[in-house]
Amino acid sequence: MSSGTQASSSDLAFITEVWDHVCLFLPQRSLKNLRLVCPRLNEIALPRLYQSLRLDAVDDSVARFIKIAKSPKLRGLVRELTIDTRVSEGFKYHSYNSYPTPVAFFNALPLLRCFTKVTALHLRFNEYCGKNDDDEIEETYEFRCQVLNTICHCVAGLWTLERQHEIDQIMEGYIHFDDDDKLDYGDQDLEFTTNHPIQLRELTIANLADYNDPVLHASEAWNKVTSLPSLVDLKLFVATEQNRASPENSVYYQEKYEFFDAIHQKWLSPCLSDNLKVLSLYFHDYWGWLPRMDLRRVGEDLPFPQLKVLALGNYVFTHEWQIDWFANVGKKNGSGGLEELYLDDCPILFKAEQIGPFDPANPGYPDYRIVVNGEWNTEIHEYPVRWHQALTHWMGSMKGLRVFRMGHGSWWGSSLGDTRETIKMHEADPDIDERLLSYRLSNNVHRYFASPPAVGEGGFGGDLEEEWASGRYLHGTGLSDTRARRMQYIEYNCGIGPSPWLETTRRYHNTDGFEPEEGTRAKDDAAYSAMMAAIKARREGIDFE
């Protein structure tokens, strides 16, 4: 084909499947150019170009979202949708600034119902959450309810203009608009209706507030979404209210205790947990002990029967029953148990001083009502569970395990340099906005757990650019598994601030790992080596018994 001559469809010898595979590895700019070559390549490149779509709470993103939603051809190509409530790159949250409520975003949000082919929905809120009476909080519980309730009505196939007005009326007085702004759904294609739910397979939420919203959880749409048989992949990164002036007072915010006390009914009810194959559950602070989350309430003998992949962030181990519980997960998934387990900054609590008396109905756990309202009467508790006990038990009982990783993930966007450089190299776009890219990569620790660790881990001596060019980091940077990050232990002291959680990794700076008593580290290391050897042998089909 001579230079300057447009290719015809007959010139393209590759079959469609081959071109489709090629498009998997092309950056956005190349896909756009490929569309211009000929009609056939336009049809091949178009689905890849519109496979993923974002709705940000900024005007240009809203306009693009509306345009695509109103195109039957283009909206039918979207499979992955990201919704982000950030109003602008320059606005500083949690700083008493005048908040520009994203009216255009709210007006466009119901068009989500038009994307009936979407299988993955990613939602991101701001990390600061709290009550409506706190002027520092822009995205209050009511703001988040408005967003979630509208989304659920769209996904459930229950959205109508009348129902949207009902949602708006419930939130009236809680979400404030400027005099010239108002909710107006004139851009909605009211003739587009569907009684069928969108068949989501994956739902991820970053900075979900640790608040049991009575309006949301009473919604028919909410209950329908959390009962979707198609929904098999759930990833939650839960935020909590913060007291920046006195961080030690955050322990008195009651919402987080109520949230985890009811999470088995609200977010992990049997109609959802029985179908899940992938679950990622992260919290901004440590959880499991305080706030207490009794995993046995999800199921004790047969929890998450279909689950294959489990990732937990900041979960605290204290009791032997927790070790047994993990061994019972996923017994009906076809592999006889969990296939992949990721423990991201999940330490064992070996000593705690907290306000007492402790909960007599749950030995070893504080009673949060006494912590919040009681007098200063502390108790000291010690916990005998050690990592070598857990790992030895799991090695013998978790016969389906093929991947086991424990360490420190990319919390708050840290350790994401490899992903950022990989994307820059892949896109080959000199005008790429690095600040925007860094923002979008952050707060995704609950999604990146399975990605490889940062290039620099483990004394890497290779070529950095070669690693980035390989594409291994295109979808995130995962857990750092250096010895100091594995098999962590932690201490709790309610009399110390700004945080009562005393992380031994930071306090003692011991690259060989912390041990609560002499001899524990050697036992832990031996148990870890034995477990990893057993998993490797299992992957290679070797009978390790």
C-alpha positions as CSV (number, residue, x, y, z in Angstrom):
1,M,0.0,0.0,0.0
2,S,1.6,3.3,-1.1
3,S,2.1,6.2,1.2
4,G,-0.9,8.5,1.5
5,T,-3.3,5.9,0.3
6,Q,-6.1,5.0,2.7
7,A,-6.3,1.3,3.6
8,S,-9.3,-0.6,2.4
9,S,-11.0,-3.4,4.3
10,S,-9.6,-6.0,1.8
11,D,-6.0,-4.8,2.6
12,L,-6.4,-6.1,6.2
13,A,-5.5,-9.7,6.2
14,F,-5.8,-10.3,9.9
15,I,-9.1,-11.7,11.1
16,T,-11.1,-9.6,13.5
17,E,-10.1,-11.6,16.6
18,V,-6.4,-10.8,15.9
19,W,-7.1,-7.1,15.5
20,D,-9.2,-7.2,18.7
21,H,-6.2,-8.7,20.5
22,V,-3.9,-6.1,19.1
23,C,-6.2,-3.3,20.4
24,L,-5.9,-4.7,23.9
25,F,-2.3,-3.3,24.0
26,L,-2.8,0.0,22.2
27,P,-3.0,3.3,24.1
28,Q,-5.9,5.6,23.7
29,R,-4.2,7.9,21.2
30,S,-3.4,4.9,18.9
31,L,-6.9,3.6,19.1
32,K,-8.3,7.0,18.1
33,N,-5.9,7.1,15.1
34,L,-6.7,3.5,14.2
35,R,-10.4,4.5,13.8
36,L,-9.4,6.8,10.9
37,V,-7.7,4.1,8.8
38,C,-10.8,2.5,7.4
39,P,-14.4,1.6,8.3
40,R,-13.4,-1.9,9.4
41,L,-10.7,-0.8,11.8
42,N,-13.1,1.9,13.1
43,E,-15.5,-0.8,14.0
44,I,-12.7,-2.9,15.7
45,A,-11.2,0.1,17.6
46,L,-14.4,1.7,18.7
47,P,-15.4,-0.9,21.4
48,R,-11.9,-0.7,23.0
49,L,-12.0,3.1,22.9
50,Y,-15.3,3.3,24.7
51,Q,-15.0,0.2,26.9
52,S,-14.2,2.4,29.9
53,L,-15.9,5.6,30.8
54,R,-15.6,8.1,33.7
55,L,-18.2,10.5,35.2
56,D,-16.3,13.1,37.3
57,A,-18.1,16.0,39.0
58,V,-16.6,18.5,36.6
59,D,-18.4,20.1,33.7
60,D,-16.4,18.7,30.7
61,S,-16.7,15.1,32.1
62,V,-20.4,15.6,32.7
63,A,-20.9,16.8,29.1
64,R,-19.0,13.9,27.7
65,F,-21.0,11.4,29.9
66,I,-24.3,12.9,28.7
67,K,-23.3,12.8,25.1
68,I,-22.3,9.1,25.2
69,A,-25.3,8.2,27.3
70,K,-27.6,9.6,24.6
71,S,-25.9,7.7,21.8
72,P,-27.4,4.1,21.6
73,K,-24.3,2.9,19.7
74,L,-21.7,4.3,22.1
75,R,-23.4,3.6,25.4
76,G,-23.8,0.0,24.4
77,L,-20.0,-0.3,24.1
78,V,-19.3,0.8,27.7
79,R,-18.4,-2.1,30.1
80,E,-16.6,-0.3,32.9
81,L,-17.8,2.9,34.5
82,T,-16.1,5.0,37.1
83,I,-18.0,7.7,39.0
84,D,-15.9,10.2,41.0
85,T,-17.5,12.9,43.2
86,R,-14.5,15.3,43.3
87,V,-15.5,18.7,42.1
88,S,-12.2,20.0,40.9
89,E,-8.5,19.4,41.2
90,G,-8.0,22.8,42.9
91,F,-10.7,22.5,45.6
92,K,-9.3,21.7,49.0
93,Y,-11.7,19.5,51.0
94,H,-12.1,19.6,54.8
95,S,-10.9,23.2,55.0
96,Y,-14.0,25.3,55.6
97,N,-14.0,26.4,52.0
98,S,-17.2,27.3,50.2
99,Y,-18.2,24.1,48.6
100,P,-19.5,24.3,45.0
101,T,-22.2,21.6,45.1
102,P,-21.9,19.7,41.8
103,V,-25.4,20.3,40.4
104,A,-24.5,19.3,36.8
105,F,-23.1,16.0,38.2
106,F,-26.4,15.3,40.1
107,N,-28.5,16.2,37.1
108,A,-26.5,13.8,34.8
109,L,-26.2,10.9,37.3
110,P,-29.6,9.2,36.4
111,L,-28.3,8.7,32.9
112,L,-26.3,5.8,34.4
113,R,-29.4,3.7,33.7
114,C,-28.7,4.0,29.9
115,F,-25.5,2.0,30.2
116,T,-27.2,-1.4,30.3
117,K,-24.1,-3.4,29.3
118,V,-21.9,-2.2,32.1
119,T,-20.4,-5.1,34.2
120,A,-18.0,-3.1,36.4
121,L,-18.9,0.0,38.4
122,H,-16.3,1.9,40.4
123,L,-17.5,4.6,42.8
124,R,-15.2,7.1,44.6
125,F,-16.1,9.5,47.3
126,N,-13.9,12.0,49.1
127,E,-12.0,10.5,52.1
128,Y,-13.6,12.9,54.6
129,C,-17.0,11.9,55.9
130,G,-19.2,12.9,58.8
131,K,-22.5,14.5,59.9
132,N,-24.3,17.3,58.2
133,D,-23.7,19.6,61.2
134,D,-20.0,19.7,60.6
135,D,-19.1,22.6,58.3
136,E,-15.8,20.9,57.5
137,I,-17.5,18.0,55.8
138,E,-18.6,18.6,52.2
139,E,-19.7,15.1,51.3
140,T,-21.9,14.4,54.3
141,Y,-23.8,11.2,55.0
142,E,-26.8,12.7,53.2
143,F,-24.7,13.7,50.1
144,R,-23.5,10.1,49.8
145,C,-26.9,8.7,50.3
146,Q,-28.2,10.9,47.4
147,V,-25.5,9.5,45.1
148,L,-25.8,5.9,46.2
149,N,-29.6,5.9,46.2
150,T,-29.7,7.3,42.6
151,I,-27.1,4.8,41.4
152,C,-28.9,1.9,43.0
153,H,-32.2,2.9,41.3
154,C,-30.4,3.1,38.0
155,V,-28.7,-0.3,38.4
156,A,-31.8,-2.0,39.7
157,G,-33.9,-0.9,36.8
158,L,-36.2,1.0,39.1
159,W,-35.4,4.6,38.1
160,T,-38.2,6.9,37.2
161,L,-38.5,10.7,37.3
162,E,-41.0,10.4,40.1
163,R,-38.7,8.2,42.2
164,Q,-35.9,10.7,41.6
165,H,-38.0,13.5,42.9
166,E,-38.8,11.4,46.0
167,I,-35.1,10.9,46.6
168,D,-34.5,14.6,46.2
169,Q,-37.2,15.5,48.6
170,I,-35.8,13.2,51.3
171,M,-32.4,15.0,50.9
172,E,-33.9,18.5,50.7
173,G,-32.3,20.7,53.3
174,Y,-29.3,18.5,53.7
175,I,-27.7,19.3,50.3
176,H,-27.3,23.0,49.7
177,F,-27.3,24.6,46.3
178,D,-26.6,28.2,45.2
179,D,-29.5,30.4,44.4
180,D,-28.9,30.0,40.7
181,D,-28.5,26.3,40.8
182,K,-31.2,23.6,41.0
183,L,-31.8,20.0,40.3
184,D,-33.1,19.8,36.7
185,Y,-33.4,16.5,34.9
186,G,-34.2,18.1,31.5
187,D,-31.3,16.3,29.9
188,Q,-32.8,12.9,30.8
189,D,-34.1,10.7,28.0
190,L,-37.4,10.0,29.7
191,E,-38.4,7.7,26.9
192,F,-35.6,5.4,27.8
193,T,-37.0,3.0,30.4
194,T,-36.0,-0.5,31.4
195,N,-37.4,-2.9,34.0
196,H,-34.3,-5.0,34.0
197,P,-31.3,-4.5,36.3
198,I,-27.9,-3.9,35.0
199,Q,-26.0,-7.2,35.3
200,L,-23.1,-5.9,37.4
201,R,-20.3,-8.4,38.1
202,E,-18.0,-6.1,40.0
203,L,-18.7,-3.2,42.4
204,T,-16.0,-1.2,44.0
205,I,-16.4,1.8,46.3
206,A,-13.6,3.9,47.6
207,N,-14.2,6.0,50.8
208,L,-17.5,4.5,51.6
209,A,-18.6,6.1,54.9
210,D,-18.7,3.9,58.0
211,Y,-22.4,4.9,58.5
212,N,-25.5,2.7,58.5
213,D,-27.8,5.0,56.5
214,P,-31.4,4.2,57.3
215,V,-32.7,5.8,54.1
216,L,-30.4,3.8,51.8
217,H,-30.8,0.5,53.5
218,A,-34.6,0.8,53.5
219,S,-34.5,1.4,49.8
220,E,-36.0,-1.2,47.5
221,A,-33.3,-0.4,44.9
222,W,-30.5,-0.9,47.4
223,N,-31.8,-4.3,48.4
224,K,-32.2,-5.3,44.8
225,V,-28.7,-4.4,43.9
226,T,-27.2,-6.2,46.8
227,S,-29.2,-9.3,45.8
228,L,-28.0,-9.4,42.1
229,P,-27.0,-13.0,41.3
230,S,-24.5,-11.5,38.8
231,L,-22.6,-9.5,41.5
232,V,-19.7,-11.7,42.4
233,D,-16.9,-9.2,43.0
234,L,-17.1,-6.6,45.8
235,K,-14.3,-4.3,46.8
236,L,-14.9,-1.8,49.6
237,F,-12.5,0.8,51.1
238,V,-14.3,2.2,54.1
239,A,-13.6,5.7,55.4
240,T,-14.2,7.0,58.9
241,E,-14.8,10.4,60.4
242,Q,-11.6,12.1,61.5
243,N,-10.8,14.7,64.2
244,R,-7.8,16.5,62.8
245,A,-7.5,18.8,65.8
246,S,-7.5,16.0,68.3
247,P,-7.0,12.6,66.4
248,E,-7.2,10.7,69.7
249,N,-10.8,11.7,70.1
250,S,-11.8,9.9,66.9
251,V,-12.4,6.8,69.1
252,Y,-15.5,8.5,70.4
253,Y,-17.3,8.6,67.0
254,Q,-19.9,5.9,67.4
255,E,-20.8,5.4,63.7
256,K,-17.9,3.1,63.0
257,Y,-18.9,0.7,65.8
258,E,-22.4,0.5,64.6
259,F,-21.3,0.1,61.0
260,F,-19.1,-3.0,61.6
261,D,-21.6,-4.4,64.1
262,A,-24.2,-4.5,61.3
263,I,-22.0,-5.0,58.2
264,H,-23.0,-8.7,58.0
265,Q,-26.6,-7.5,57.5
266,K,-26.1,-4.5,55.3
267,W,-23.1,-5.1,53.0
268,L,-22.5,-8.8,53.5
269,S,-26.0,-10.3,53.8
270,P,-26.4,-13.9,52.7
271,C,-28.0,-12.9,49.4
272,L,-24.7,-11.3,48.4
273,S,-22.1,-13.2,50.4
274,D,-23.3,-16.6,49.2
275,N,-22.5,-15.6,45.6
276,L,-19.3,-13.6,46.0
277,K,-16.2,-15.0,44.4
278,V,-13.9,-12.0,45.2
279,L,-14.1,-9.9,48.3
280,S,-11.8,-7.0,49.3
281,L,-12.6,-5.2,52.5
282,Y,-10.3,-2.3,53.6
283,F,-10.8,0.3,56.4
284,H,-8.9,3.6,56.9
285,D,-8.0,2.5,60.4
286,Y,-7.5,-0.8,62.2
287,W,-10.6,-2.9,62.6
288,G,-11.7,-6.3,63.8
289,W,-10.9,-5.7,67.4
290,L,-12.0,-2.1,67.9
291,P,-14.3,-1.5,66.1
292,R,-15.2,-5.2,66.5
293,M,-16.2,-7.2,63.4
294,D,-17.1,-10.8,64.2
295,L,-16.6,-12.6,60.9
296,R,-18.6,-15.6,62.3
297,R,-21.7,-13.5,61.9
298,V,-21.3,-13.8,58.2
299,G,-21.1,-17.5,58.6
300,E,-19.1,-19.8,60.9
301,D,-19.1,-23.3,59.5
302,L,-19.5,-22.3,55.8
303,P,-18.8,-18.6,55.3
304,F,-18.7,-17.2,51.8
305,P,-19.2,-20.6,50.2
306,Q,-18.2,-19.5,46.7
307,L,-15.4,-17.2,47.6
308,K,-12.1,-17.7,45.8
309,V,-10.2,-14.4,46.5
310,L,-10.2,-12.6,49.8
311,A,-8.2,-9.4,50.6
312,L,-8.3,-7.6,53.9
313,G,-6.7,-4.3,54.8
314,N,-5.9,-3.2,58.4
315,Y,-7.8,-6.2,59.8
316,V,-6.5,-7.2,63.4
317,F,-6.1,-10.7,64.6
318,T,-6.6,-11.5,68.3
319,H,-8.4,-14.8,68.8
320,E,-7.9,-18.4,67.7
321,W,-11.4,-18.6,66.2
322,Q,-10.3,-16.2,63.5
323,I,-7.6,-18.6,62.4
324,D,-10.2,-21.4,62.1
325,W,-12.7,-19.1,60.3
326,F,-10.3,-18.4,57.4
327,A,-9.8,-22.1,56.9
328,N,-13.6,-22.6,56.4
329,V,-14.0,-19.9,53.7
330,G,-15.0,-21.0,50.1
331,K,-15.7,-24.6,50.8
332,K,-18.1,-24.9,47.8
333,N,-16.0,-22.9,45.2
334,G,-14.7,-26.0,43.4
335,S,-11.3,-25.8,45.0
336,G,-12.2,-26.8,48.5
337,G,-11.4,-23.4,50.0
338,L,-9.8,-20.0,49.3
339,E,-7.5,-19.9,46.3
340,E,-6.0,-16.5,47.0
341,L,-5.5,-14.7,50.4
342,Y,-4.1,-11.2,50.7
343,L,-3.4,-9.7,54.2
344,D,-2.5,-6.0,53.8
345,D,-1.2,-4.5,57.1
346,C,-3.2,-7.1,59.1
347,P,-1.3,-7.4,62.4
348,I,-1.7,-9.6,65.4
349,L,-2.6,-7.6,68.5
350,F,-0.4,-8.9,71.3
351,K,-1.1,-6.4,74.1
352,A,-3.8,-3.8,74.7
353,E,-4.7,-1.2,77.3
354,Q,-8.3,0.1,76.9
355,I,-11.1,1.4,79.0
356,G,-13.0,-1.3,80.8
357,P,-14.7,-3.4,81.8
358,F,-14.4,-5.4,78.6
359,D,-17.4,-7.0,77.0
360,P,-18.4,-10.1,79.0
361,A,-20.4,-11.5,76.1
362,N,-17.3,-11.3,73.8
363,P,-14.2,-12.1,75.9
364,G,-11.1,-10.1,75.0
365,Y,-13.1,-7.4,73.2
366,P,-13.8,-3.9,74.5
367,D,-17.4,-2.8,74.9
368,Y,-17.5,0.3,72.6
369,R,-20.4,1.8,74.6
370,I,-18.2,1.9,77.7
371,V,-15.3,3.2,75.6
372,V,-17.4,6.0,74.3
373,N,-19.4,6.8,77.5
374,G,-17.6,5.2,80.4
375,E,-15.2,6.5,83.0
376,W,-11.4,6.3,82.7
377,N,-10.9,2.8,84.1
378,T,-8.4,1.0,82.0
379,E,-7.6,-2.7,81.7
380,I,-4.6,-4.5,80.2
381,H,-5.2,-7.6,78.1
382,E,-2.6,-9.8,76.5
383,Y,-3.3,-12.0,73.5
384,P,-1.3,-15.3,72.9
385,V,-2.0,-15.8,69.2
386,R,1.1,-15.8,67.1
387,W,1.7,-16.0,63.4
388,H,3.4,-19.4,63.4
389,Q,0.2,-20.8,64.9
390,A,-1.9,-19.3,62.2
391,L,0.3,-20.2,59.3
392,T,0.9,-23.8,60.4
393,H,-2.9,-24.3,60.8
394,W,-3.6,-22.7,57.3
395,M,-0.9,-24.8,55.7
396,G,-2.7,-28.0,56.8
397,S,-6.3,-26.8,56.3
398,M,-6.4,-24.5,53.3
399,K,-5.8,-27.1,50.6
400,G,-7.0,-24.9,47.8
401,L,-4.7,-21.9,48.4
402,R,-2.6,-21.0,45.4
403,V,-1.6,-17.5,46.3
404,F,-0.8,-16.1,49.7
405,R,0.6,-12.6,50.2
406,M,1.0,-10.5,53.3
407,G,2.6,-7.1,53.6
408,H,2.0,-3.4,53.0
409,G,-0.1,-2.1,50.1
410,S,-0.2,1.2,48.2
411,W,-2.1,3.1,50.9
412,W,-2.8,6.8,50.1
413,G,-1.1,6.5,46.7
414,S,2.3,5.6,48.1
415,S,4.5,3.2,46.1
416,L,2.6,3.9,42.9
417,G,5.5,5.4,41.0
418,D,5.9,2.2,38.9
419,T,2.3,2.3,37.9
420,R,2.5,6.0,37.0
421,E,5.6,5.5,34.9
422,T,4.1,2.4,33.2
423,I,1.0,4.3,32.2
424,K,3.0,7.3,31.0
425,M,5.2,5.0,28.9
426,H,2.1,3.0,27.6
427,E,0.1,6.1,26.6
428,A,3.2,7.9,25.1
429,D,1.3,11.2,25.6
430,P,3.5,14.2,26.2
431,D,0.5,16.2,27.5
432,I,-0.5,13.7,30.2
433,D,-1.6,15.4,33.4
434,E,0.6,13.8,36.1
435,R,-1.2,15.3,39.0
436,L,-4.5,14.1,37.7
437,L,-3.0,10.7,37.0
438,S,-1.6,10.4,40.6
439,Y,-5.0,11.4,42.0
440,R,-6.8,8.7,40.0
441,L,-4.3,6.1,41.1
442,S,-4.6,6.9,44.7
443,N,-7.3,5.4,47.1
444,N,-7.3,2.2,45.1
445,V,-5.4,0.0,47.6
446,H,-8.5,-2.2,47.8
447,R,-8.2,-2.9,44.1
448,Y,-4.4,-3.2,43.6
449,F,-3.6,-5.9,46.2
450,A,-2.9,-8.6,43.5
451,S,-0.5,-6.5,41.5
452,P,3.2,-7.0,41.8
453,P,5.2,-5.2,44.5
454,A,7.2,-2.0,43.7
455,V,10.2,-2.6,41.5
456,G,12.6,-1.6,44.2
457,E,11.4,-4.3,46.6
458,G,13.8,-7.2,47.4
459,G,17.0,-5.5,46.2
460,F,15.9,-5.2,42.5
461,G,19.0,-4.6,40.3
462,G,17.4,-4.7,36.9
463,D,16.4,-2.2,34.3
464,L,13.5,0.0,35.6
465,E,12.4,1.1,32.1
466,E,12.3,-2.5,31.0
467,E,10.0,-3.3,34.0
468,W,7.7,-0.4,33.2
469,A,7.6,-1.4,29.5
470,S,6.5,-4.9,30.4
471,G,3.1,-3.6,31.4
472,R,3.2,-5.5,34.7
473,Y,2.3,-2.3,36.6
474,L,-0.3,-1.0,34.3
475,H,-3.1,-1.9,36.7
476,G,-1.5,-0.9,40.0
477,T,1.3,-1.7,42.5
478,G,0.6,-4.4,45.1
479,L,1.8,-5.5,48.5
480,S,5.3,-4.9,49.6
481,D,6.3,-8.2,51.2
482,T,9.7,-7.4,52.8
483,R,10.3,-9.1,56.1
484,A,9.4,-6.1,58.2
485,R,6.0,-5.9,56.4
486,R,5.1,-9.5,56.9
487,M,3.8,-11.1,60.0
488,Q,3.3,-7.8,61.8
489,Y,2.5,-7.4,65.5
490,I,0.8,-4.4,67.0
491,E,0.1,-2.9,70.5
492,Y,-2.8,-0.7,71.6
493,N,-2.7,1.9,74.4
494,C,-5.7,4.2,74.8
495,G,-3.6,6.7,76.8
496,I,-1.3,7.5,73.8
497,G,-2.0,9.8,70.9
498,P,-2.4,10.8,68.2
499,S,-3.2,7.1,67.5
500,P,-3.6,4.4,70.2
501,W,-2.3,1.9,67.7
502,L,1.4,1.4,68.3
503,E,2.8,-0.1,65.0
504,T,5.9,-2.0,65.9
505,T,7.2,-1.7,62.3
506,R,7.6,2.0,62.7
507,R,8.6,2.1,66.3
508,Y,11.4,-0.3,66.2
509,H,12.6,0.0,62.6
510,N,13.7,-3.6,62.6
511,T,14.1,-4.9,59.1
512,D,14.1,-8.5,60.4
513,G,10.6,-8.1,61.9
514,F,9.3,-7.6,65.5
515,E,8.8,-10.4,68.0
516,P,6.6,-10.0,71.1
517,E,9.0,-12.4,72.9
518,E,12.3,-14.0,72.2
519,G,12.1,-16.9,69.8
520,T,8.8,-16.0,68.1
521,R,10.4,-14.5,65.0
522,A,12.3,-17.7,64.3
523,K,9.1,-19.7,64.6
524,D,7.2,-17.3,62.5
525,D,9.8,-17.4,59.7
526,A,10.0,-21.1,59.7
527,A,6.2,-21.4,59.5
528,Y,6.1,-18.9,56.7
529,S,8.7,-20.6,54.7
530,A,7.0,-24.0,55.1
531,M,3.6,-22.5,54.0
532,M,5.1,-20.8,50.9
533,A,6.9,-24.0,49.9
534,A,3.6,-26.0,50.3
535,I,1.8,-23.4,48.1
536,K,4.5,-23.5,45.5
537,A,4.4,-27.3,45.3
538,R,0.6,-27.2,45.0
539,R,0.8,-24.8,42.1
540,E,3.4,-27.0,40.4
541,G,1.2,-30.1,41.0
542,I,3.6,-31.7,43.5
543,D,2.2,-33.8,46.3
544,F,3.7,-32.0,49.3
545,E,2.2,-34.2,51.9
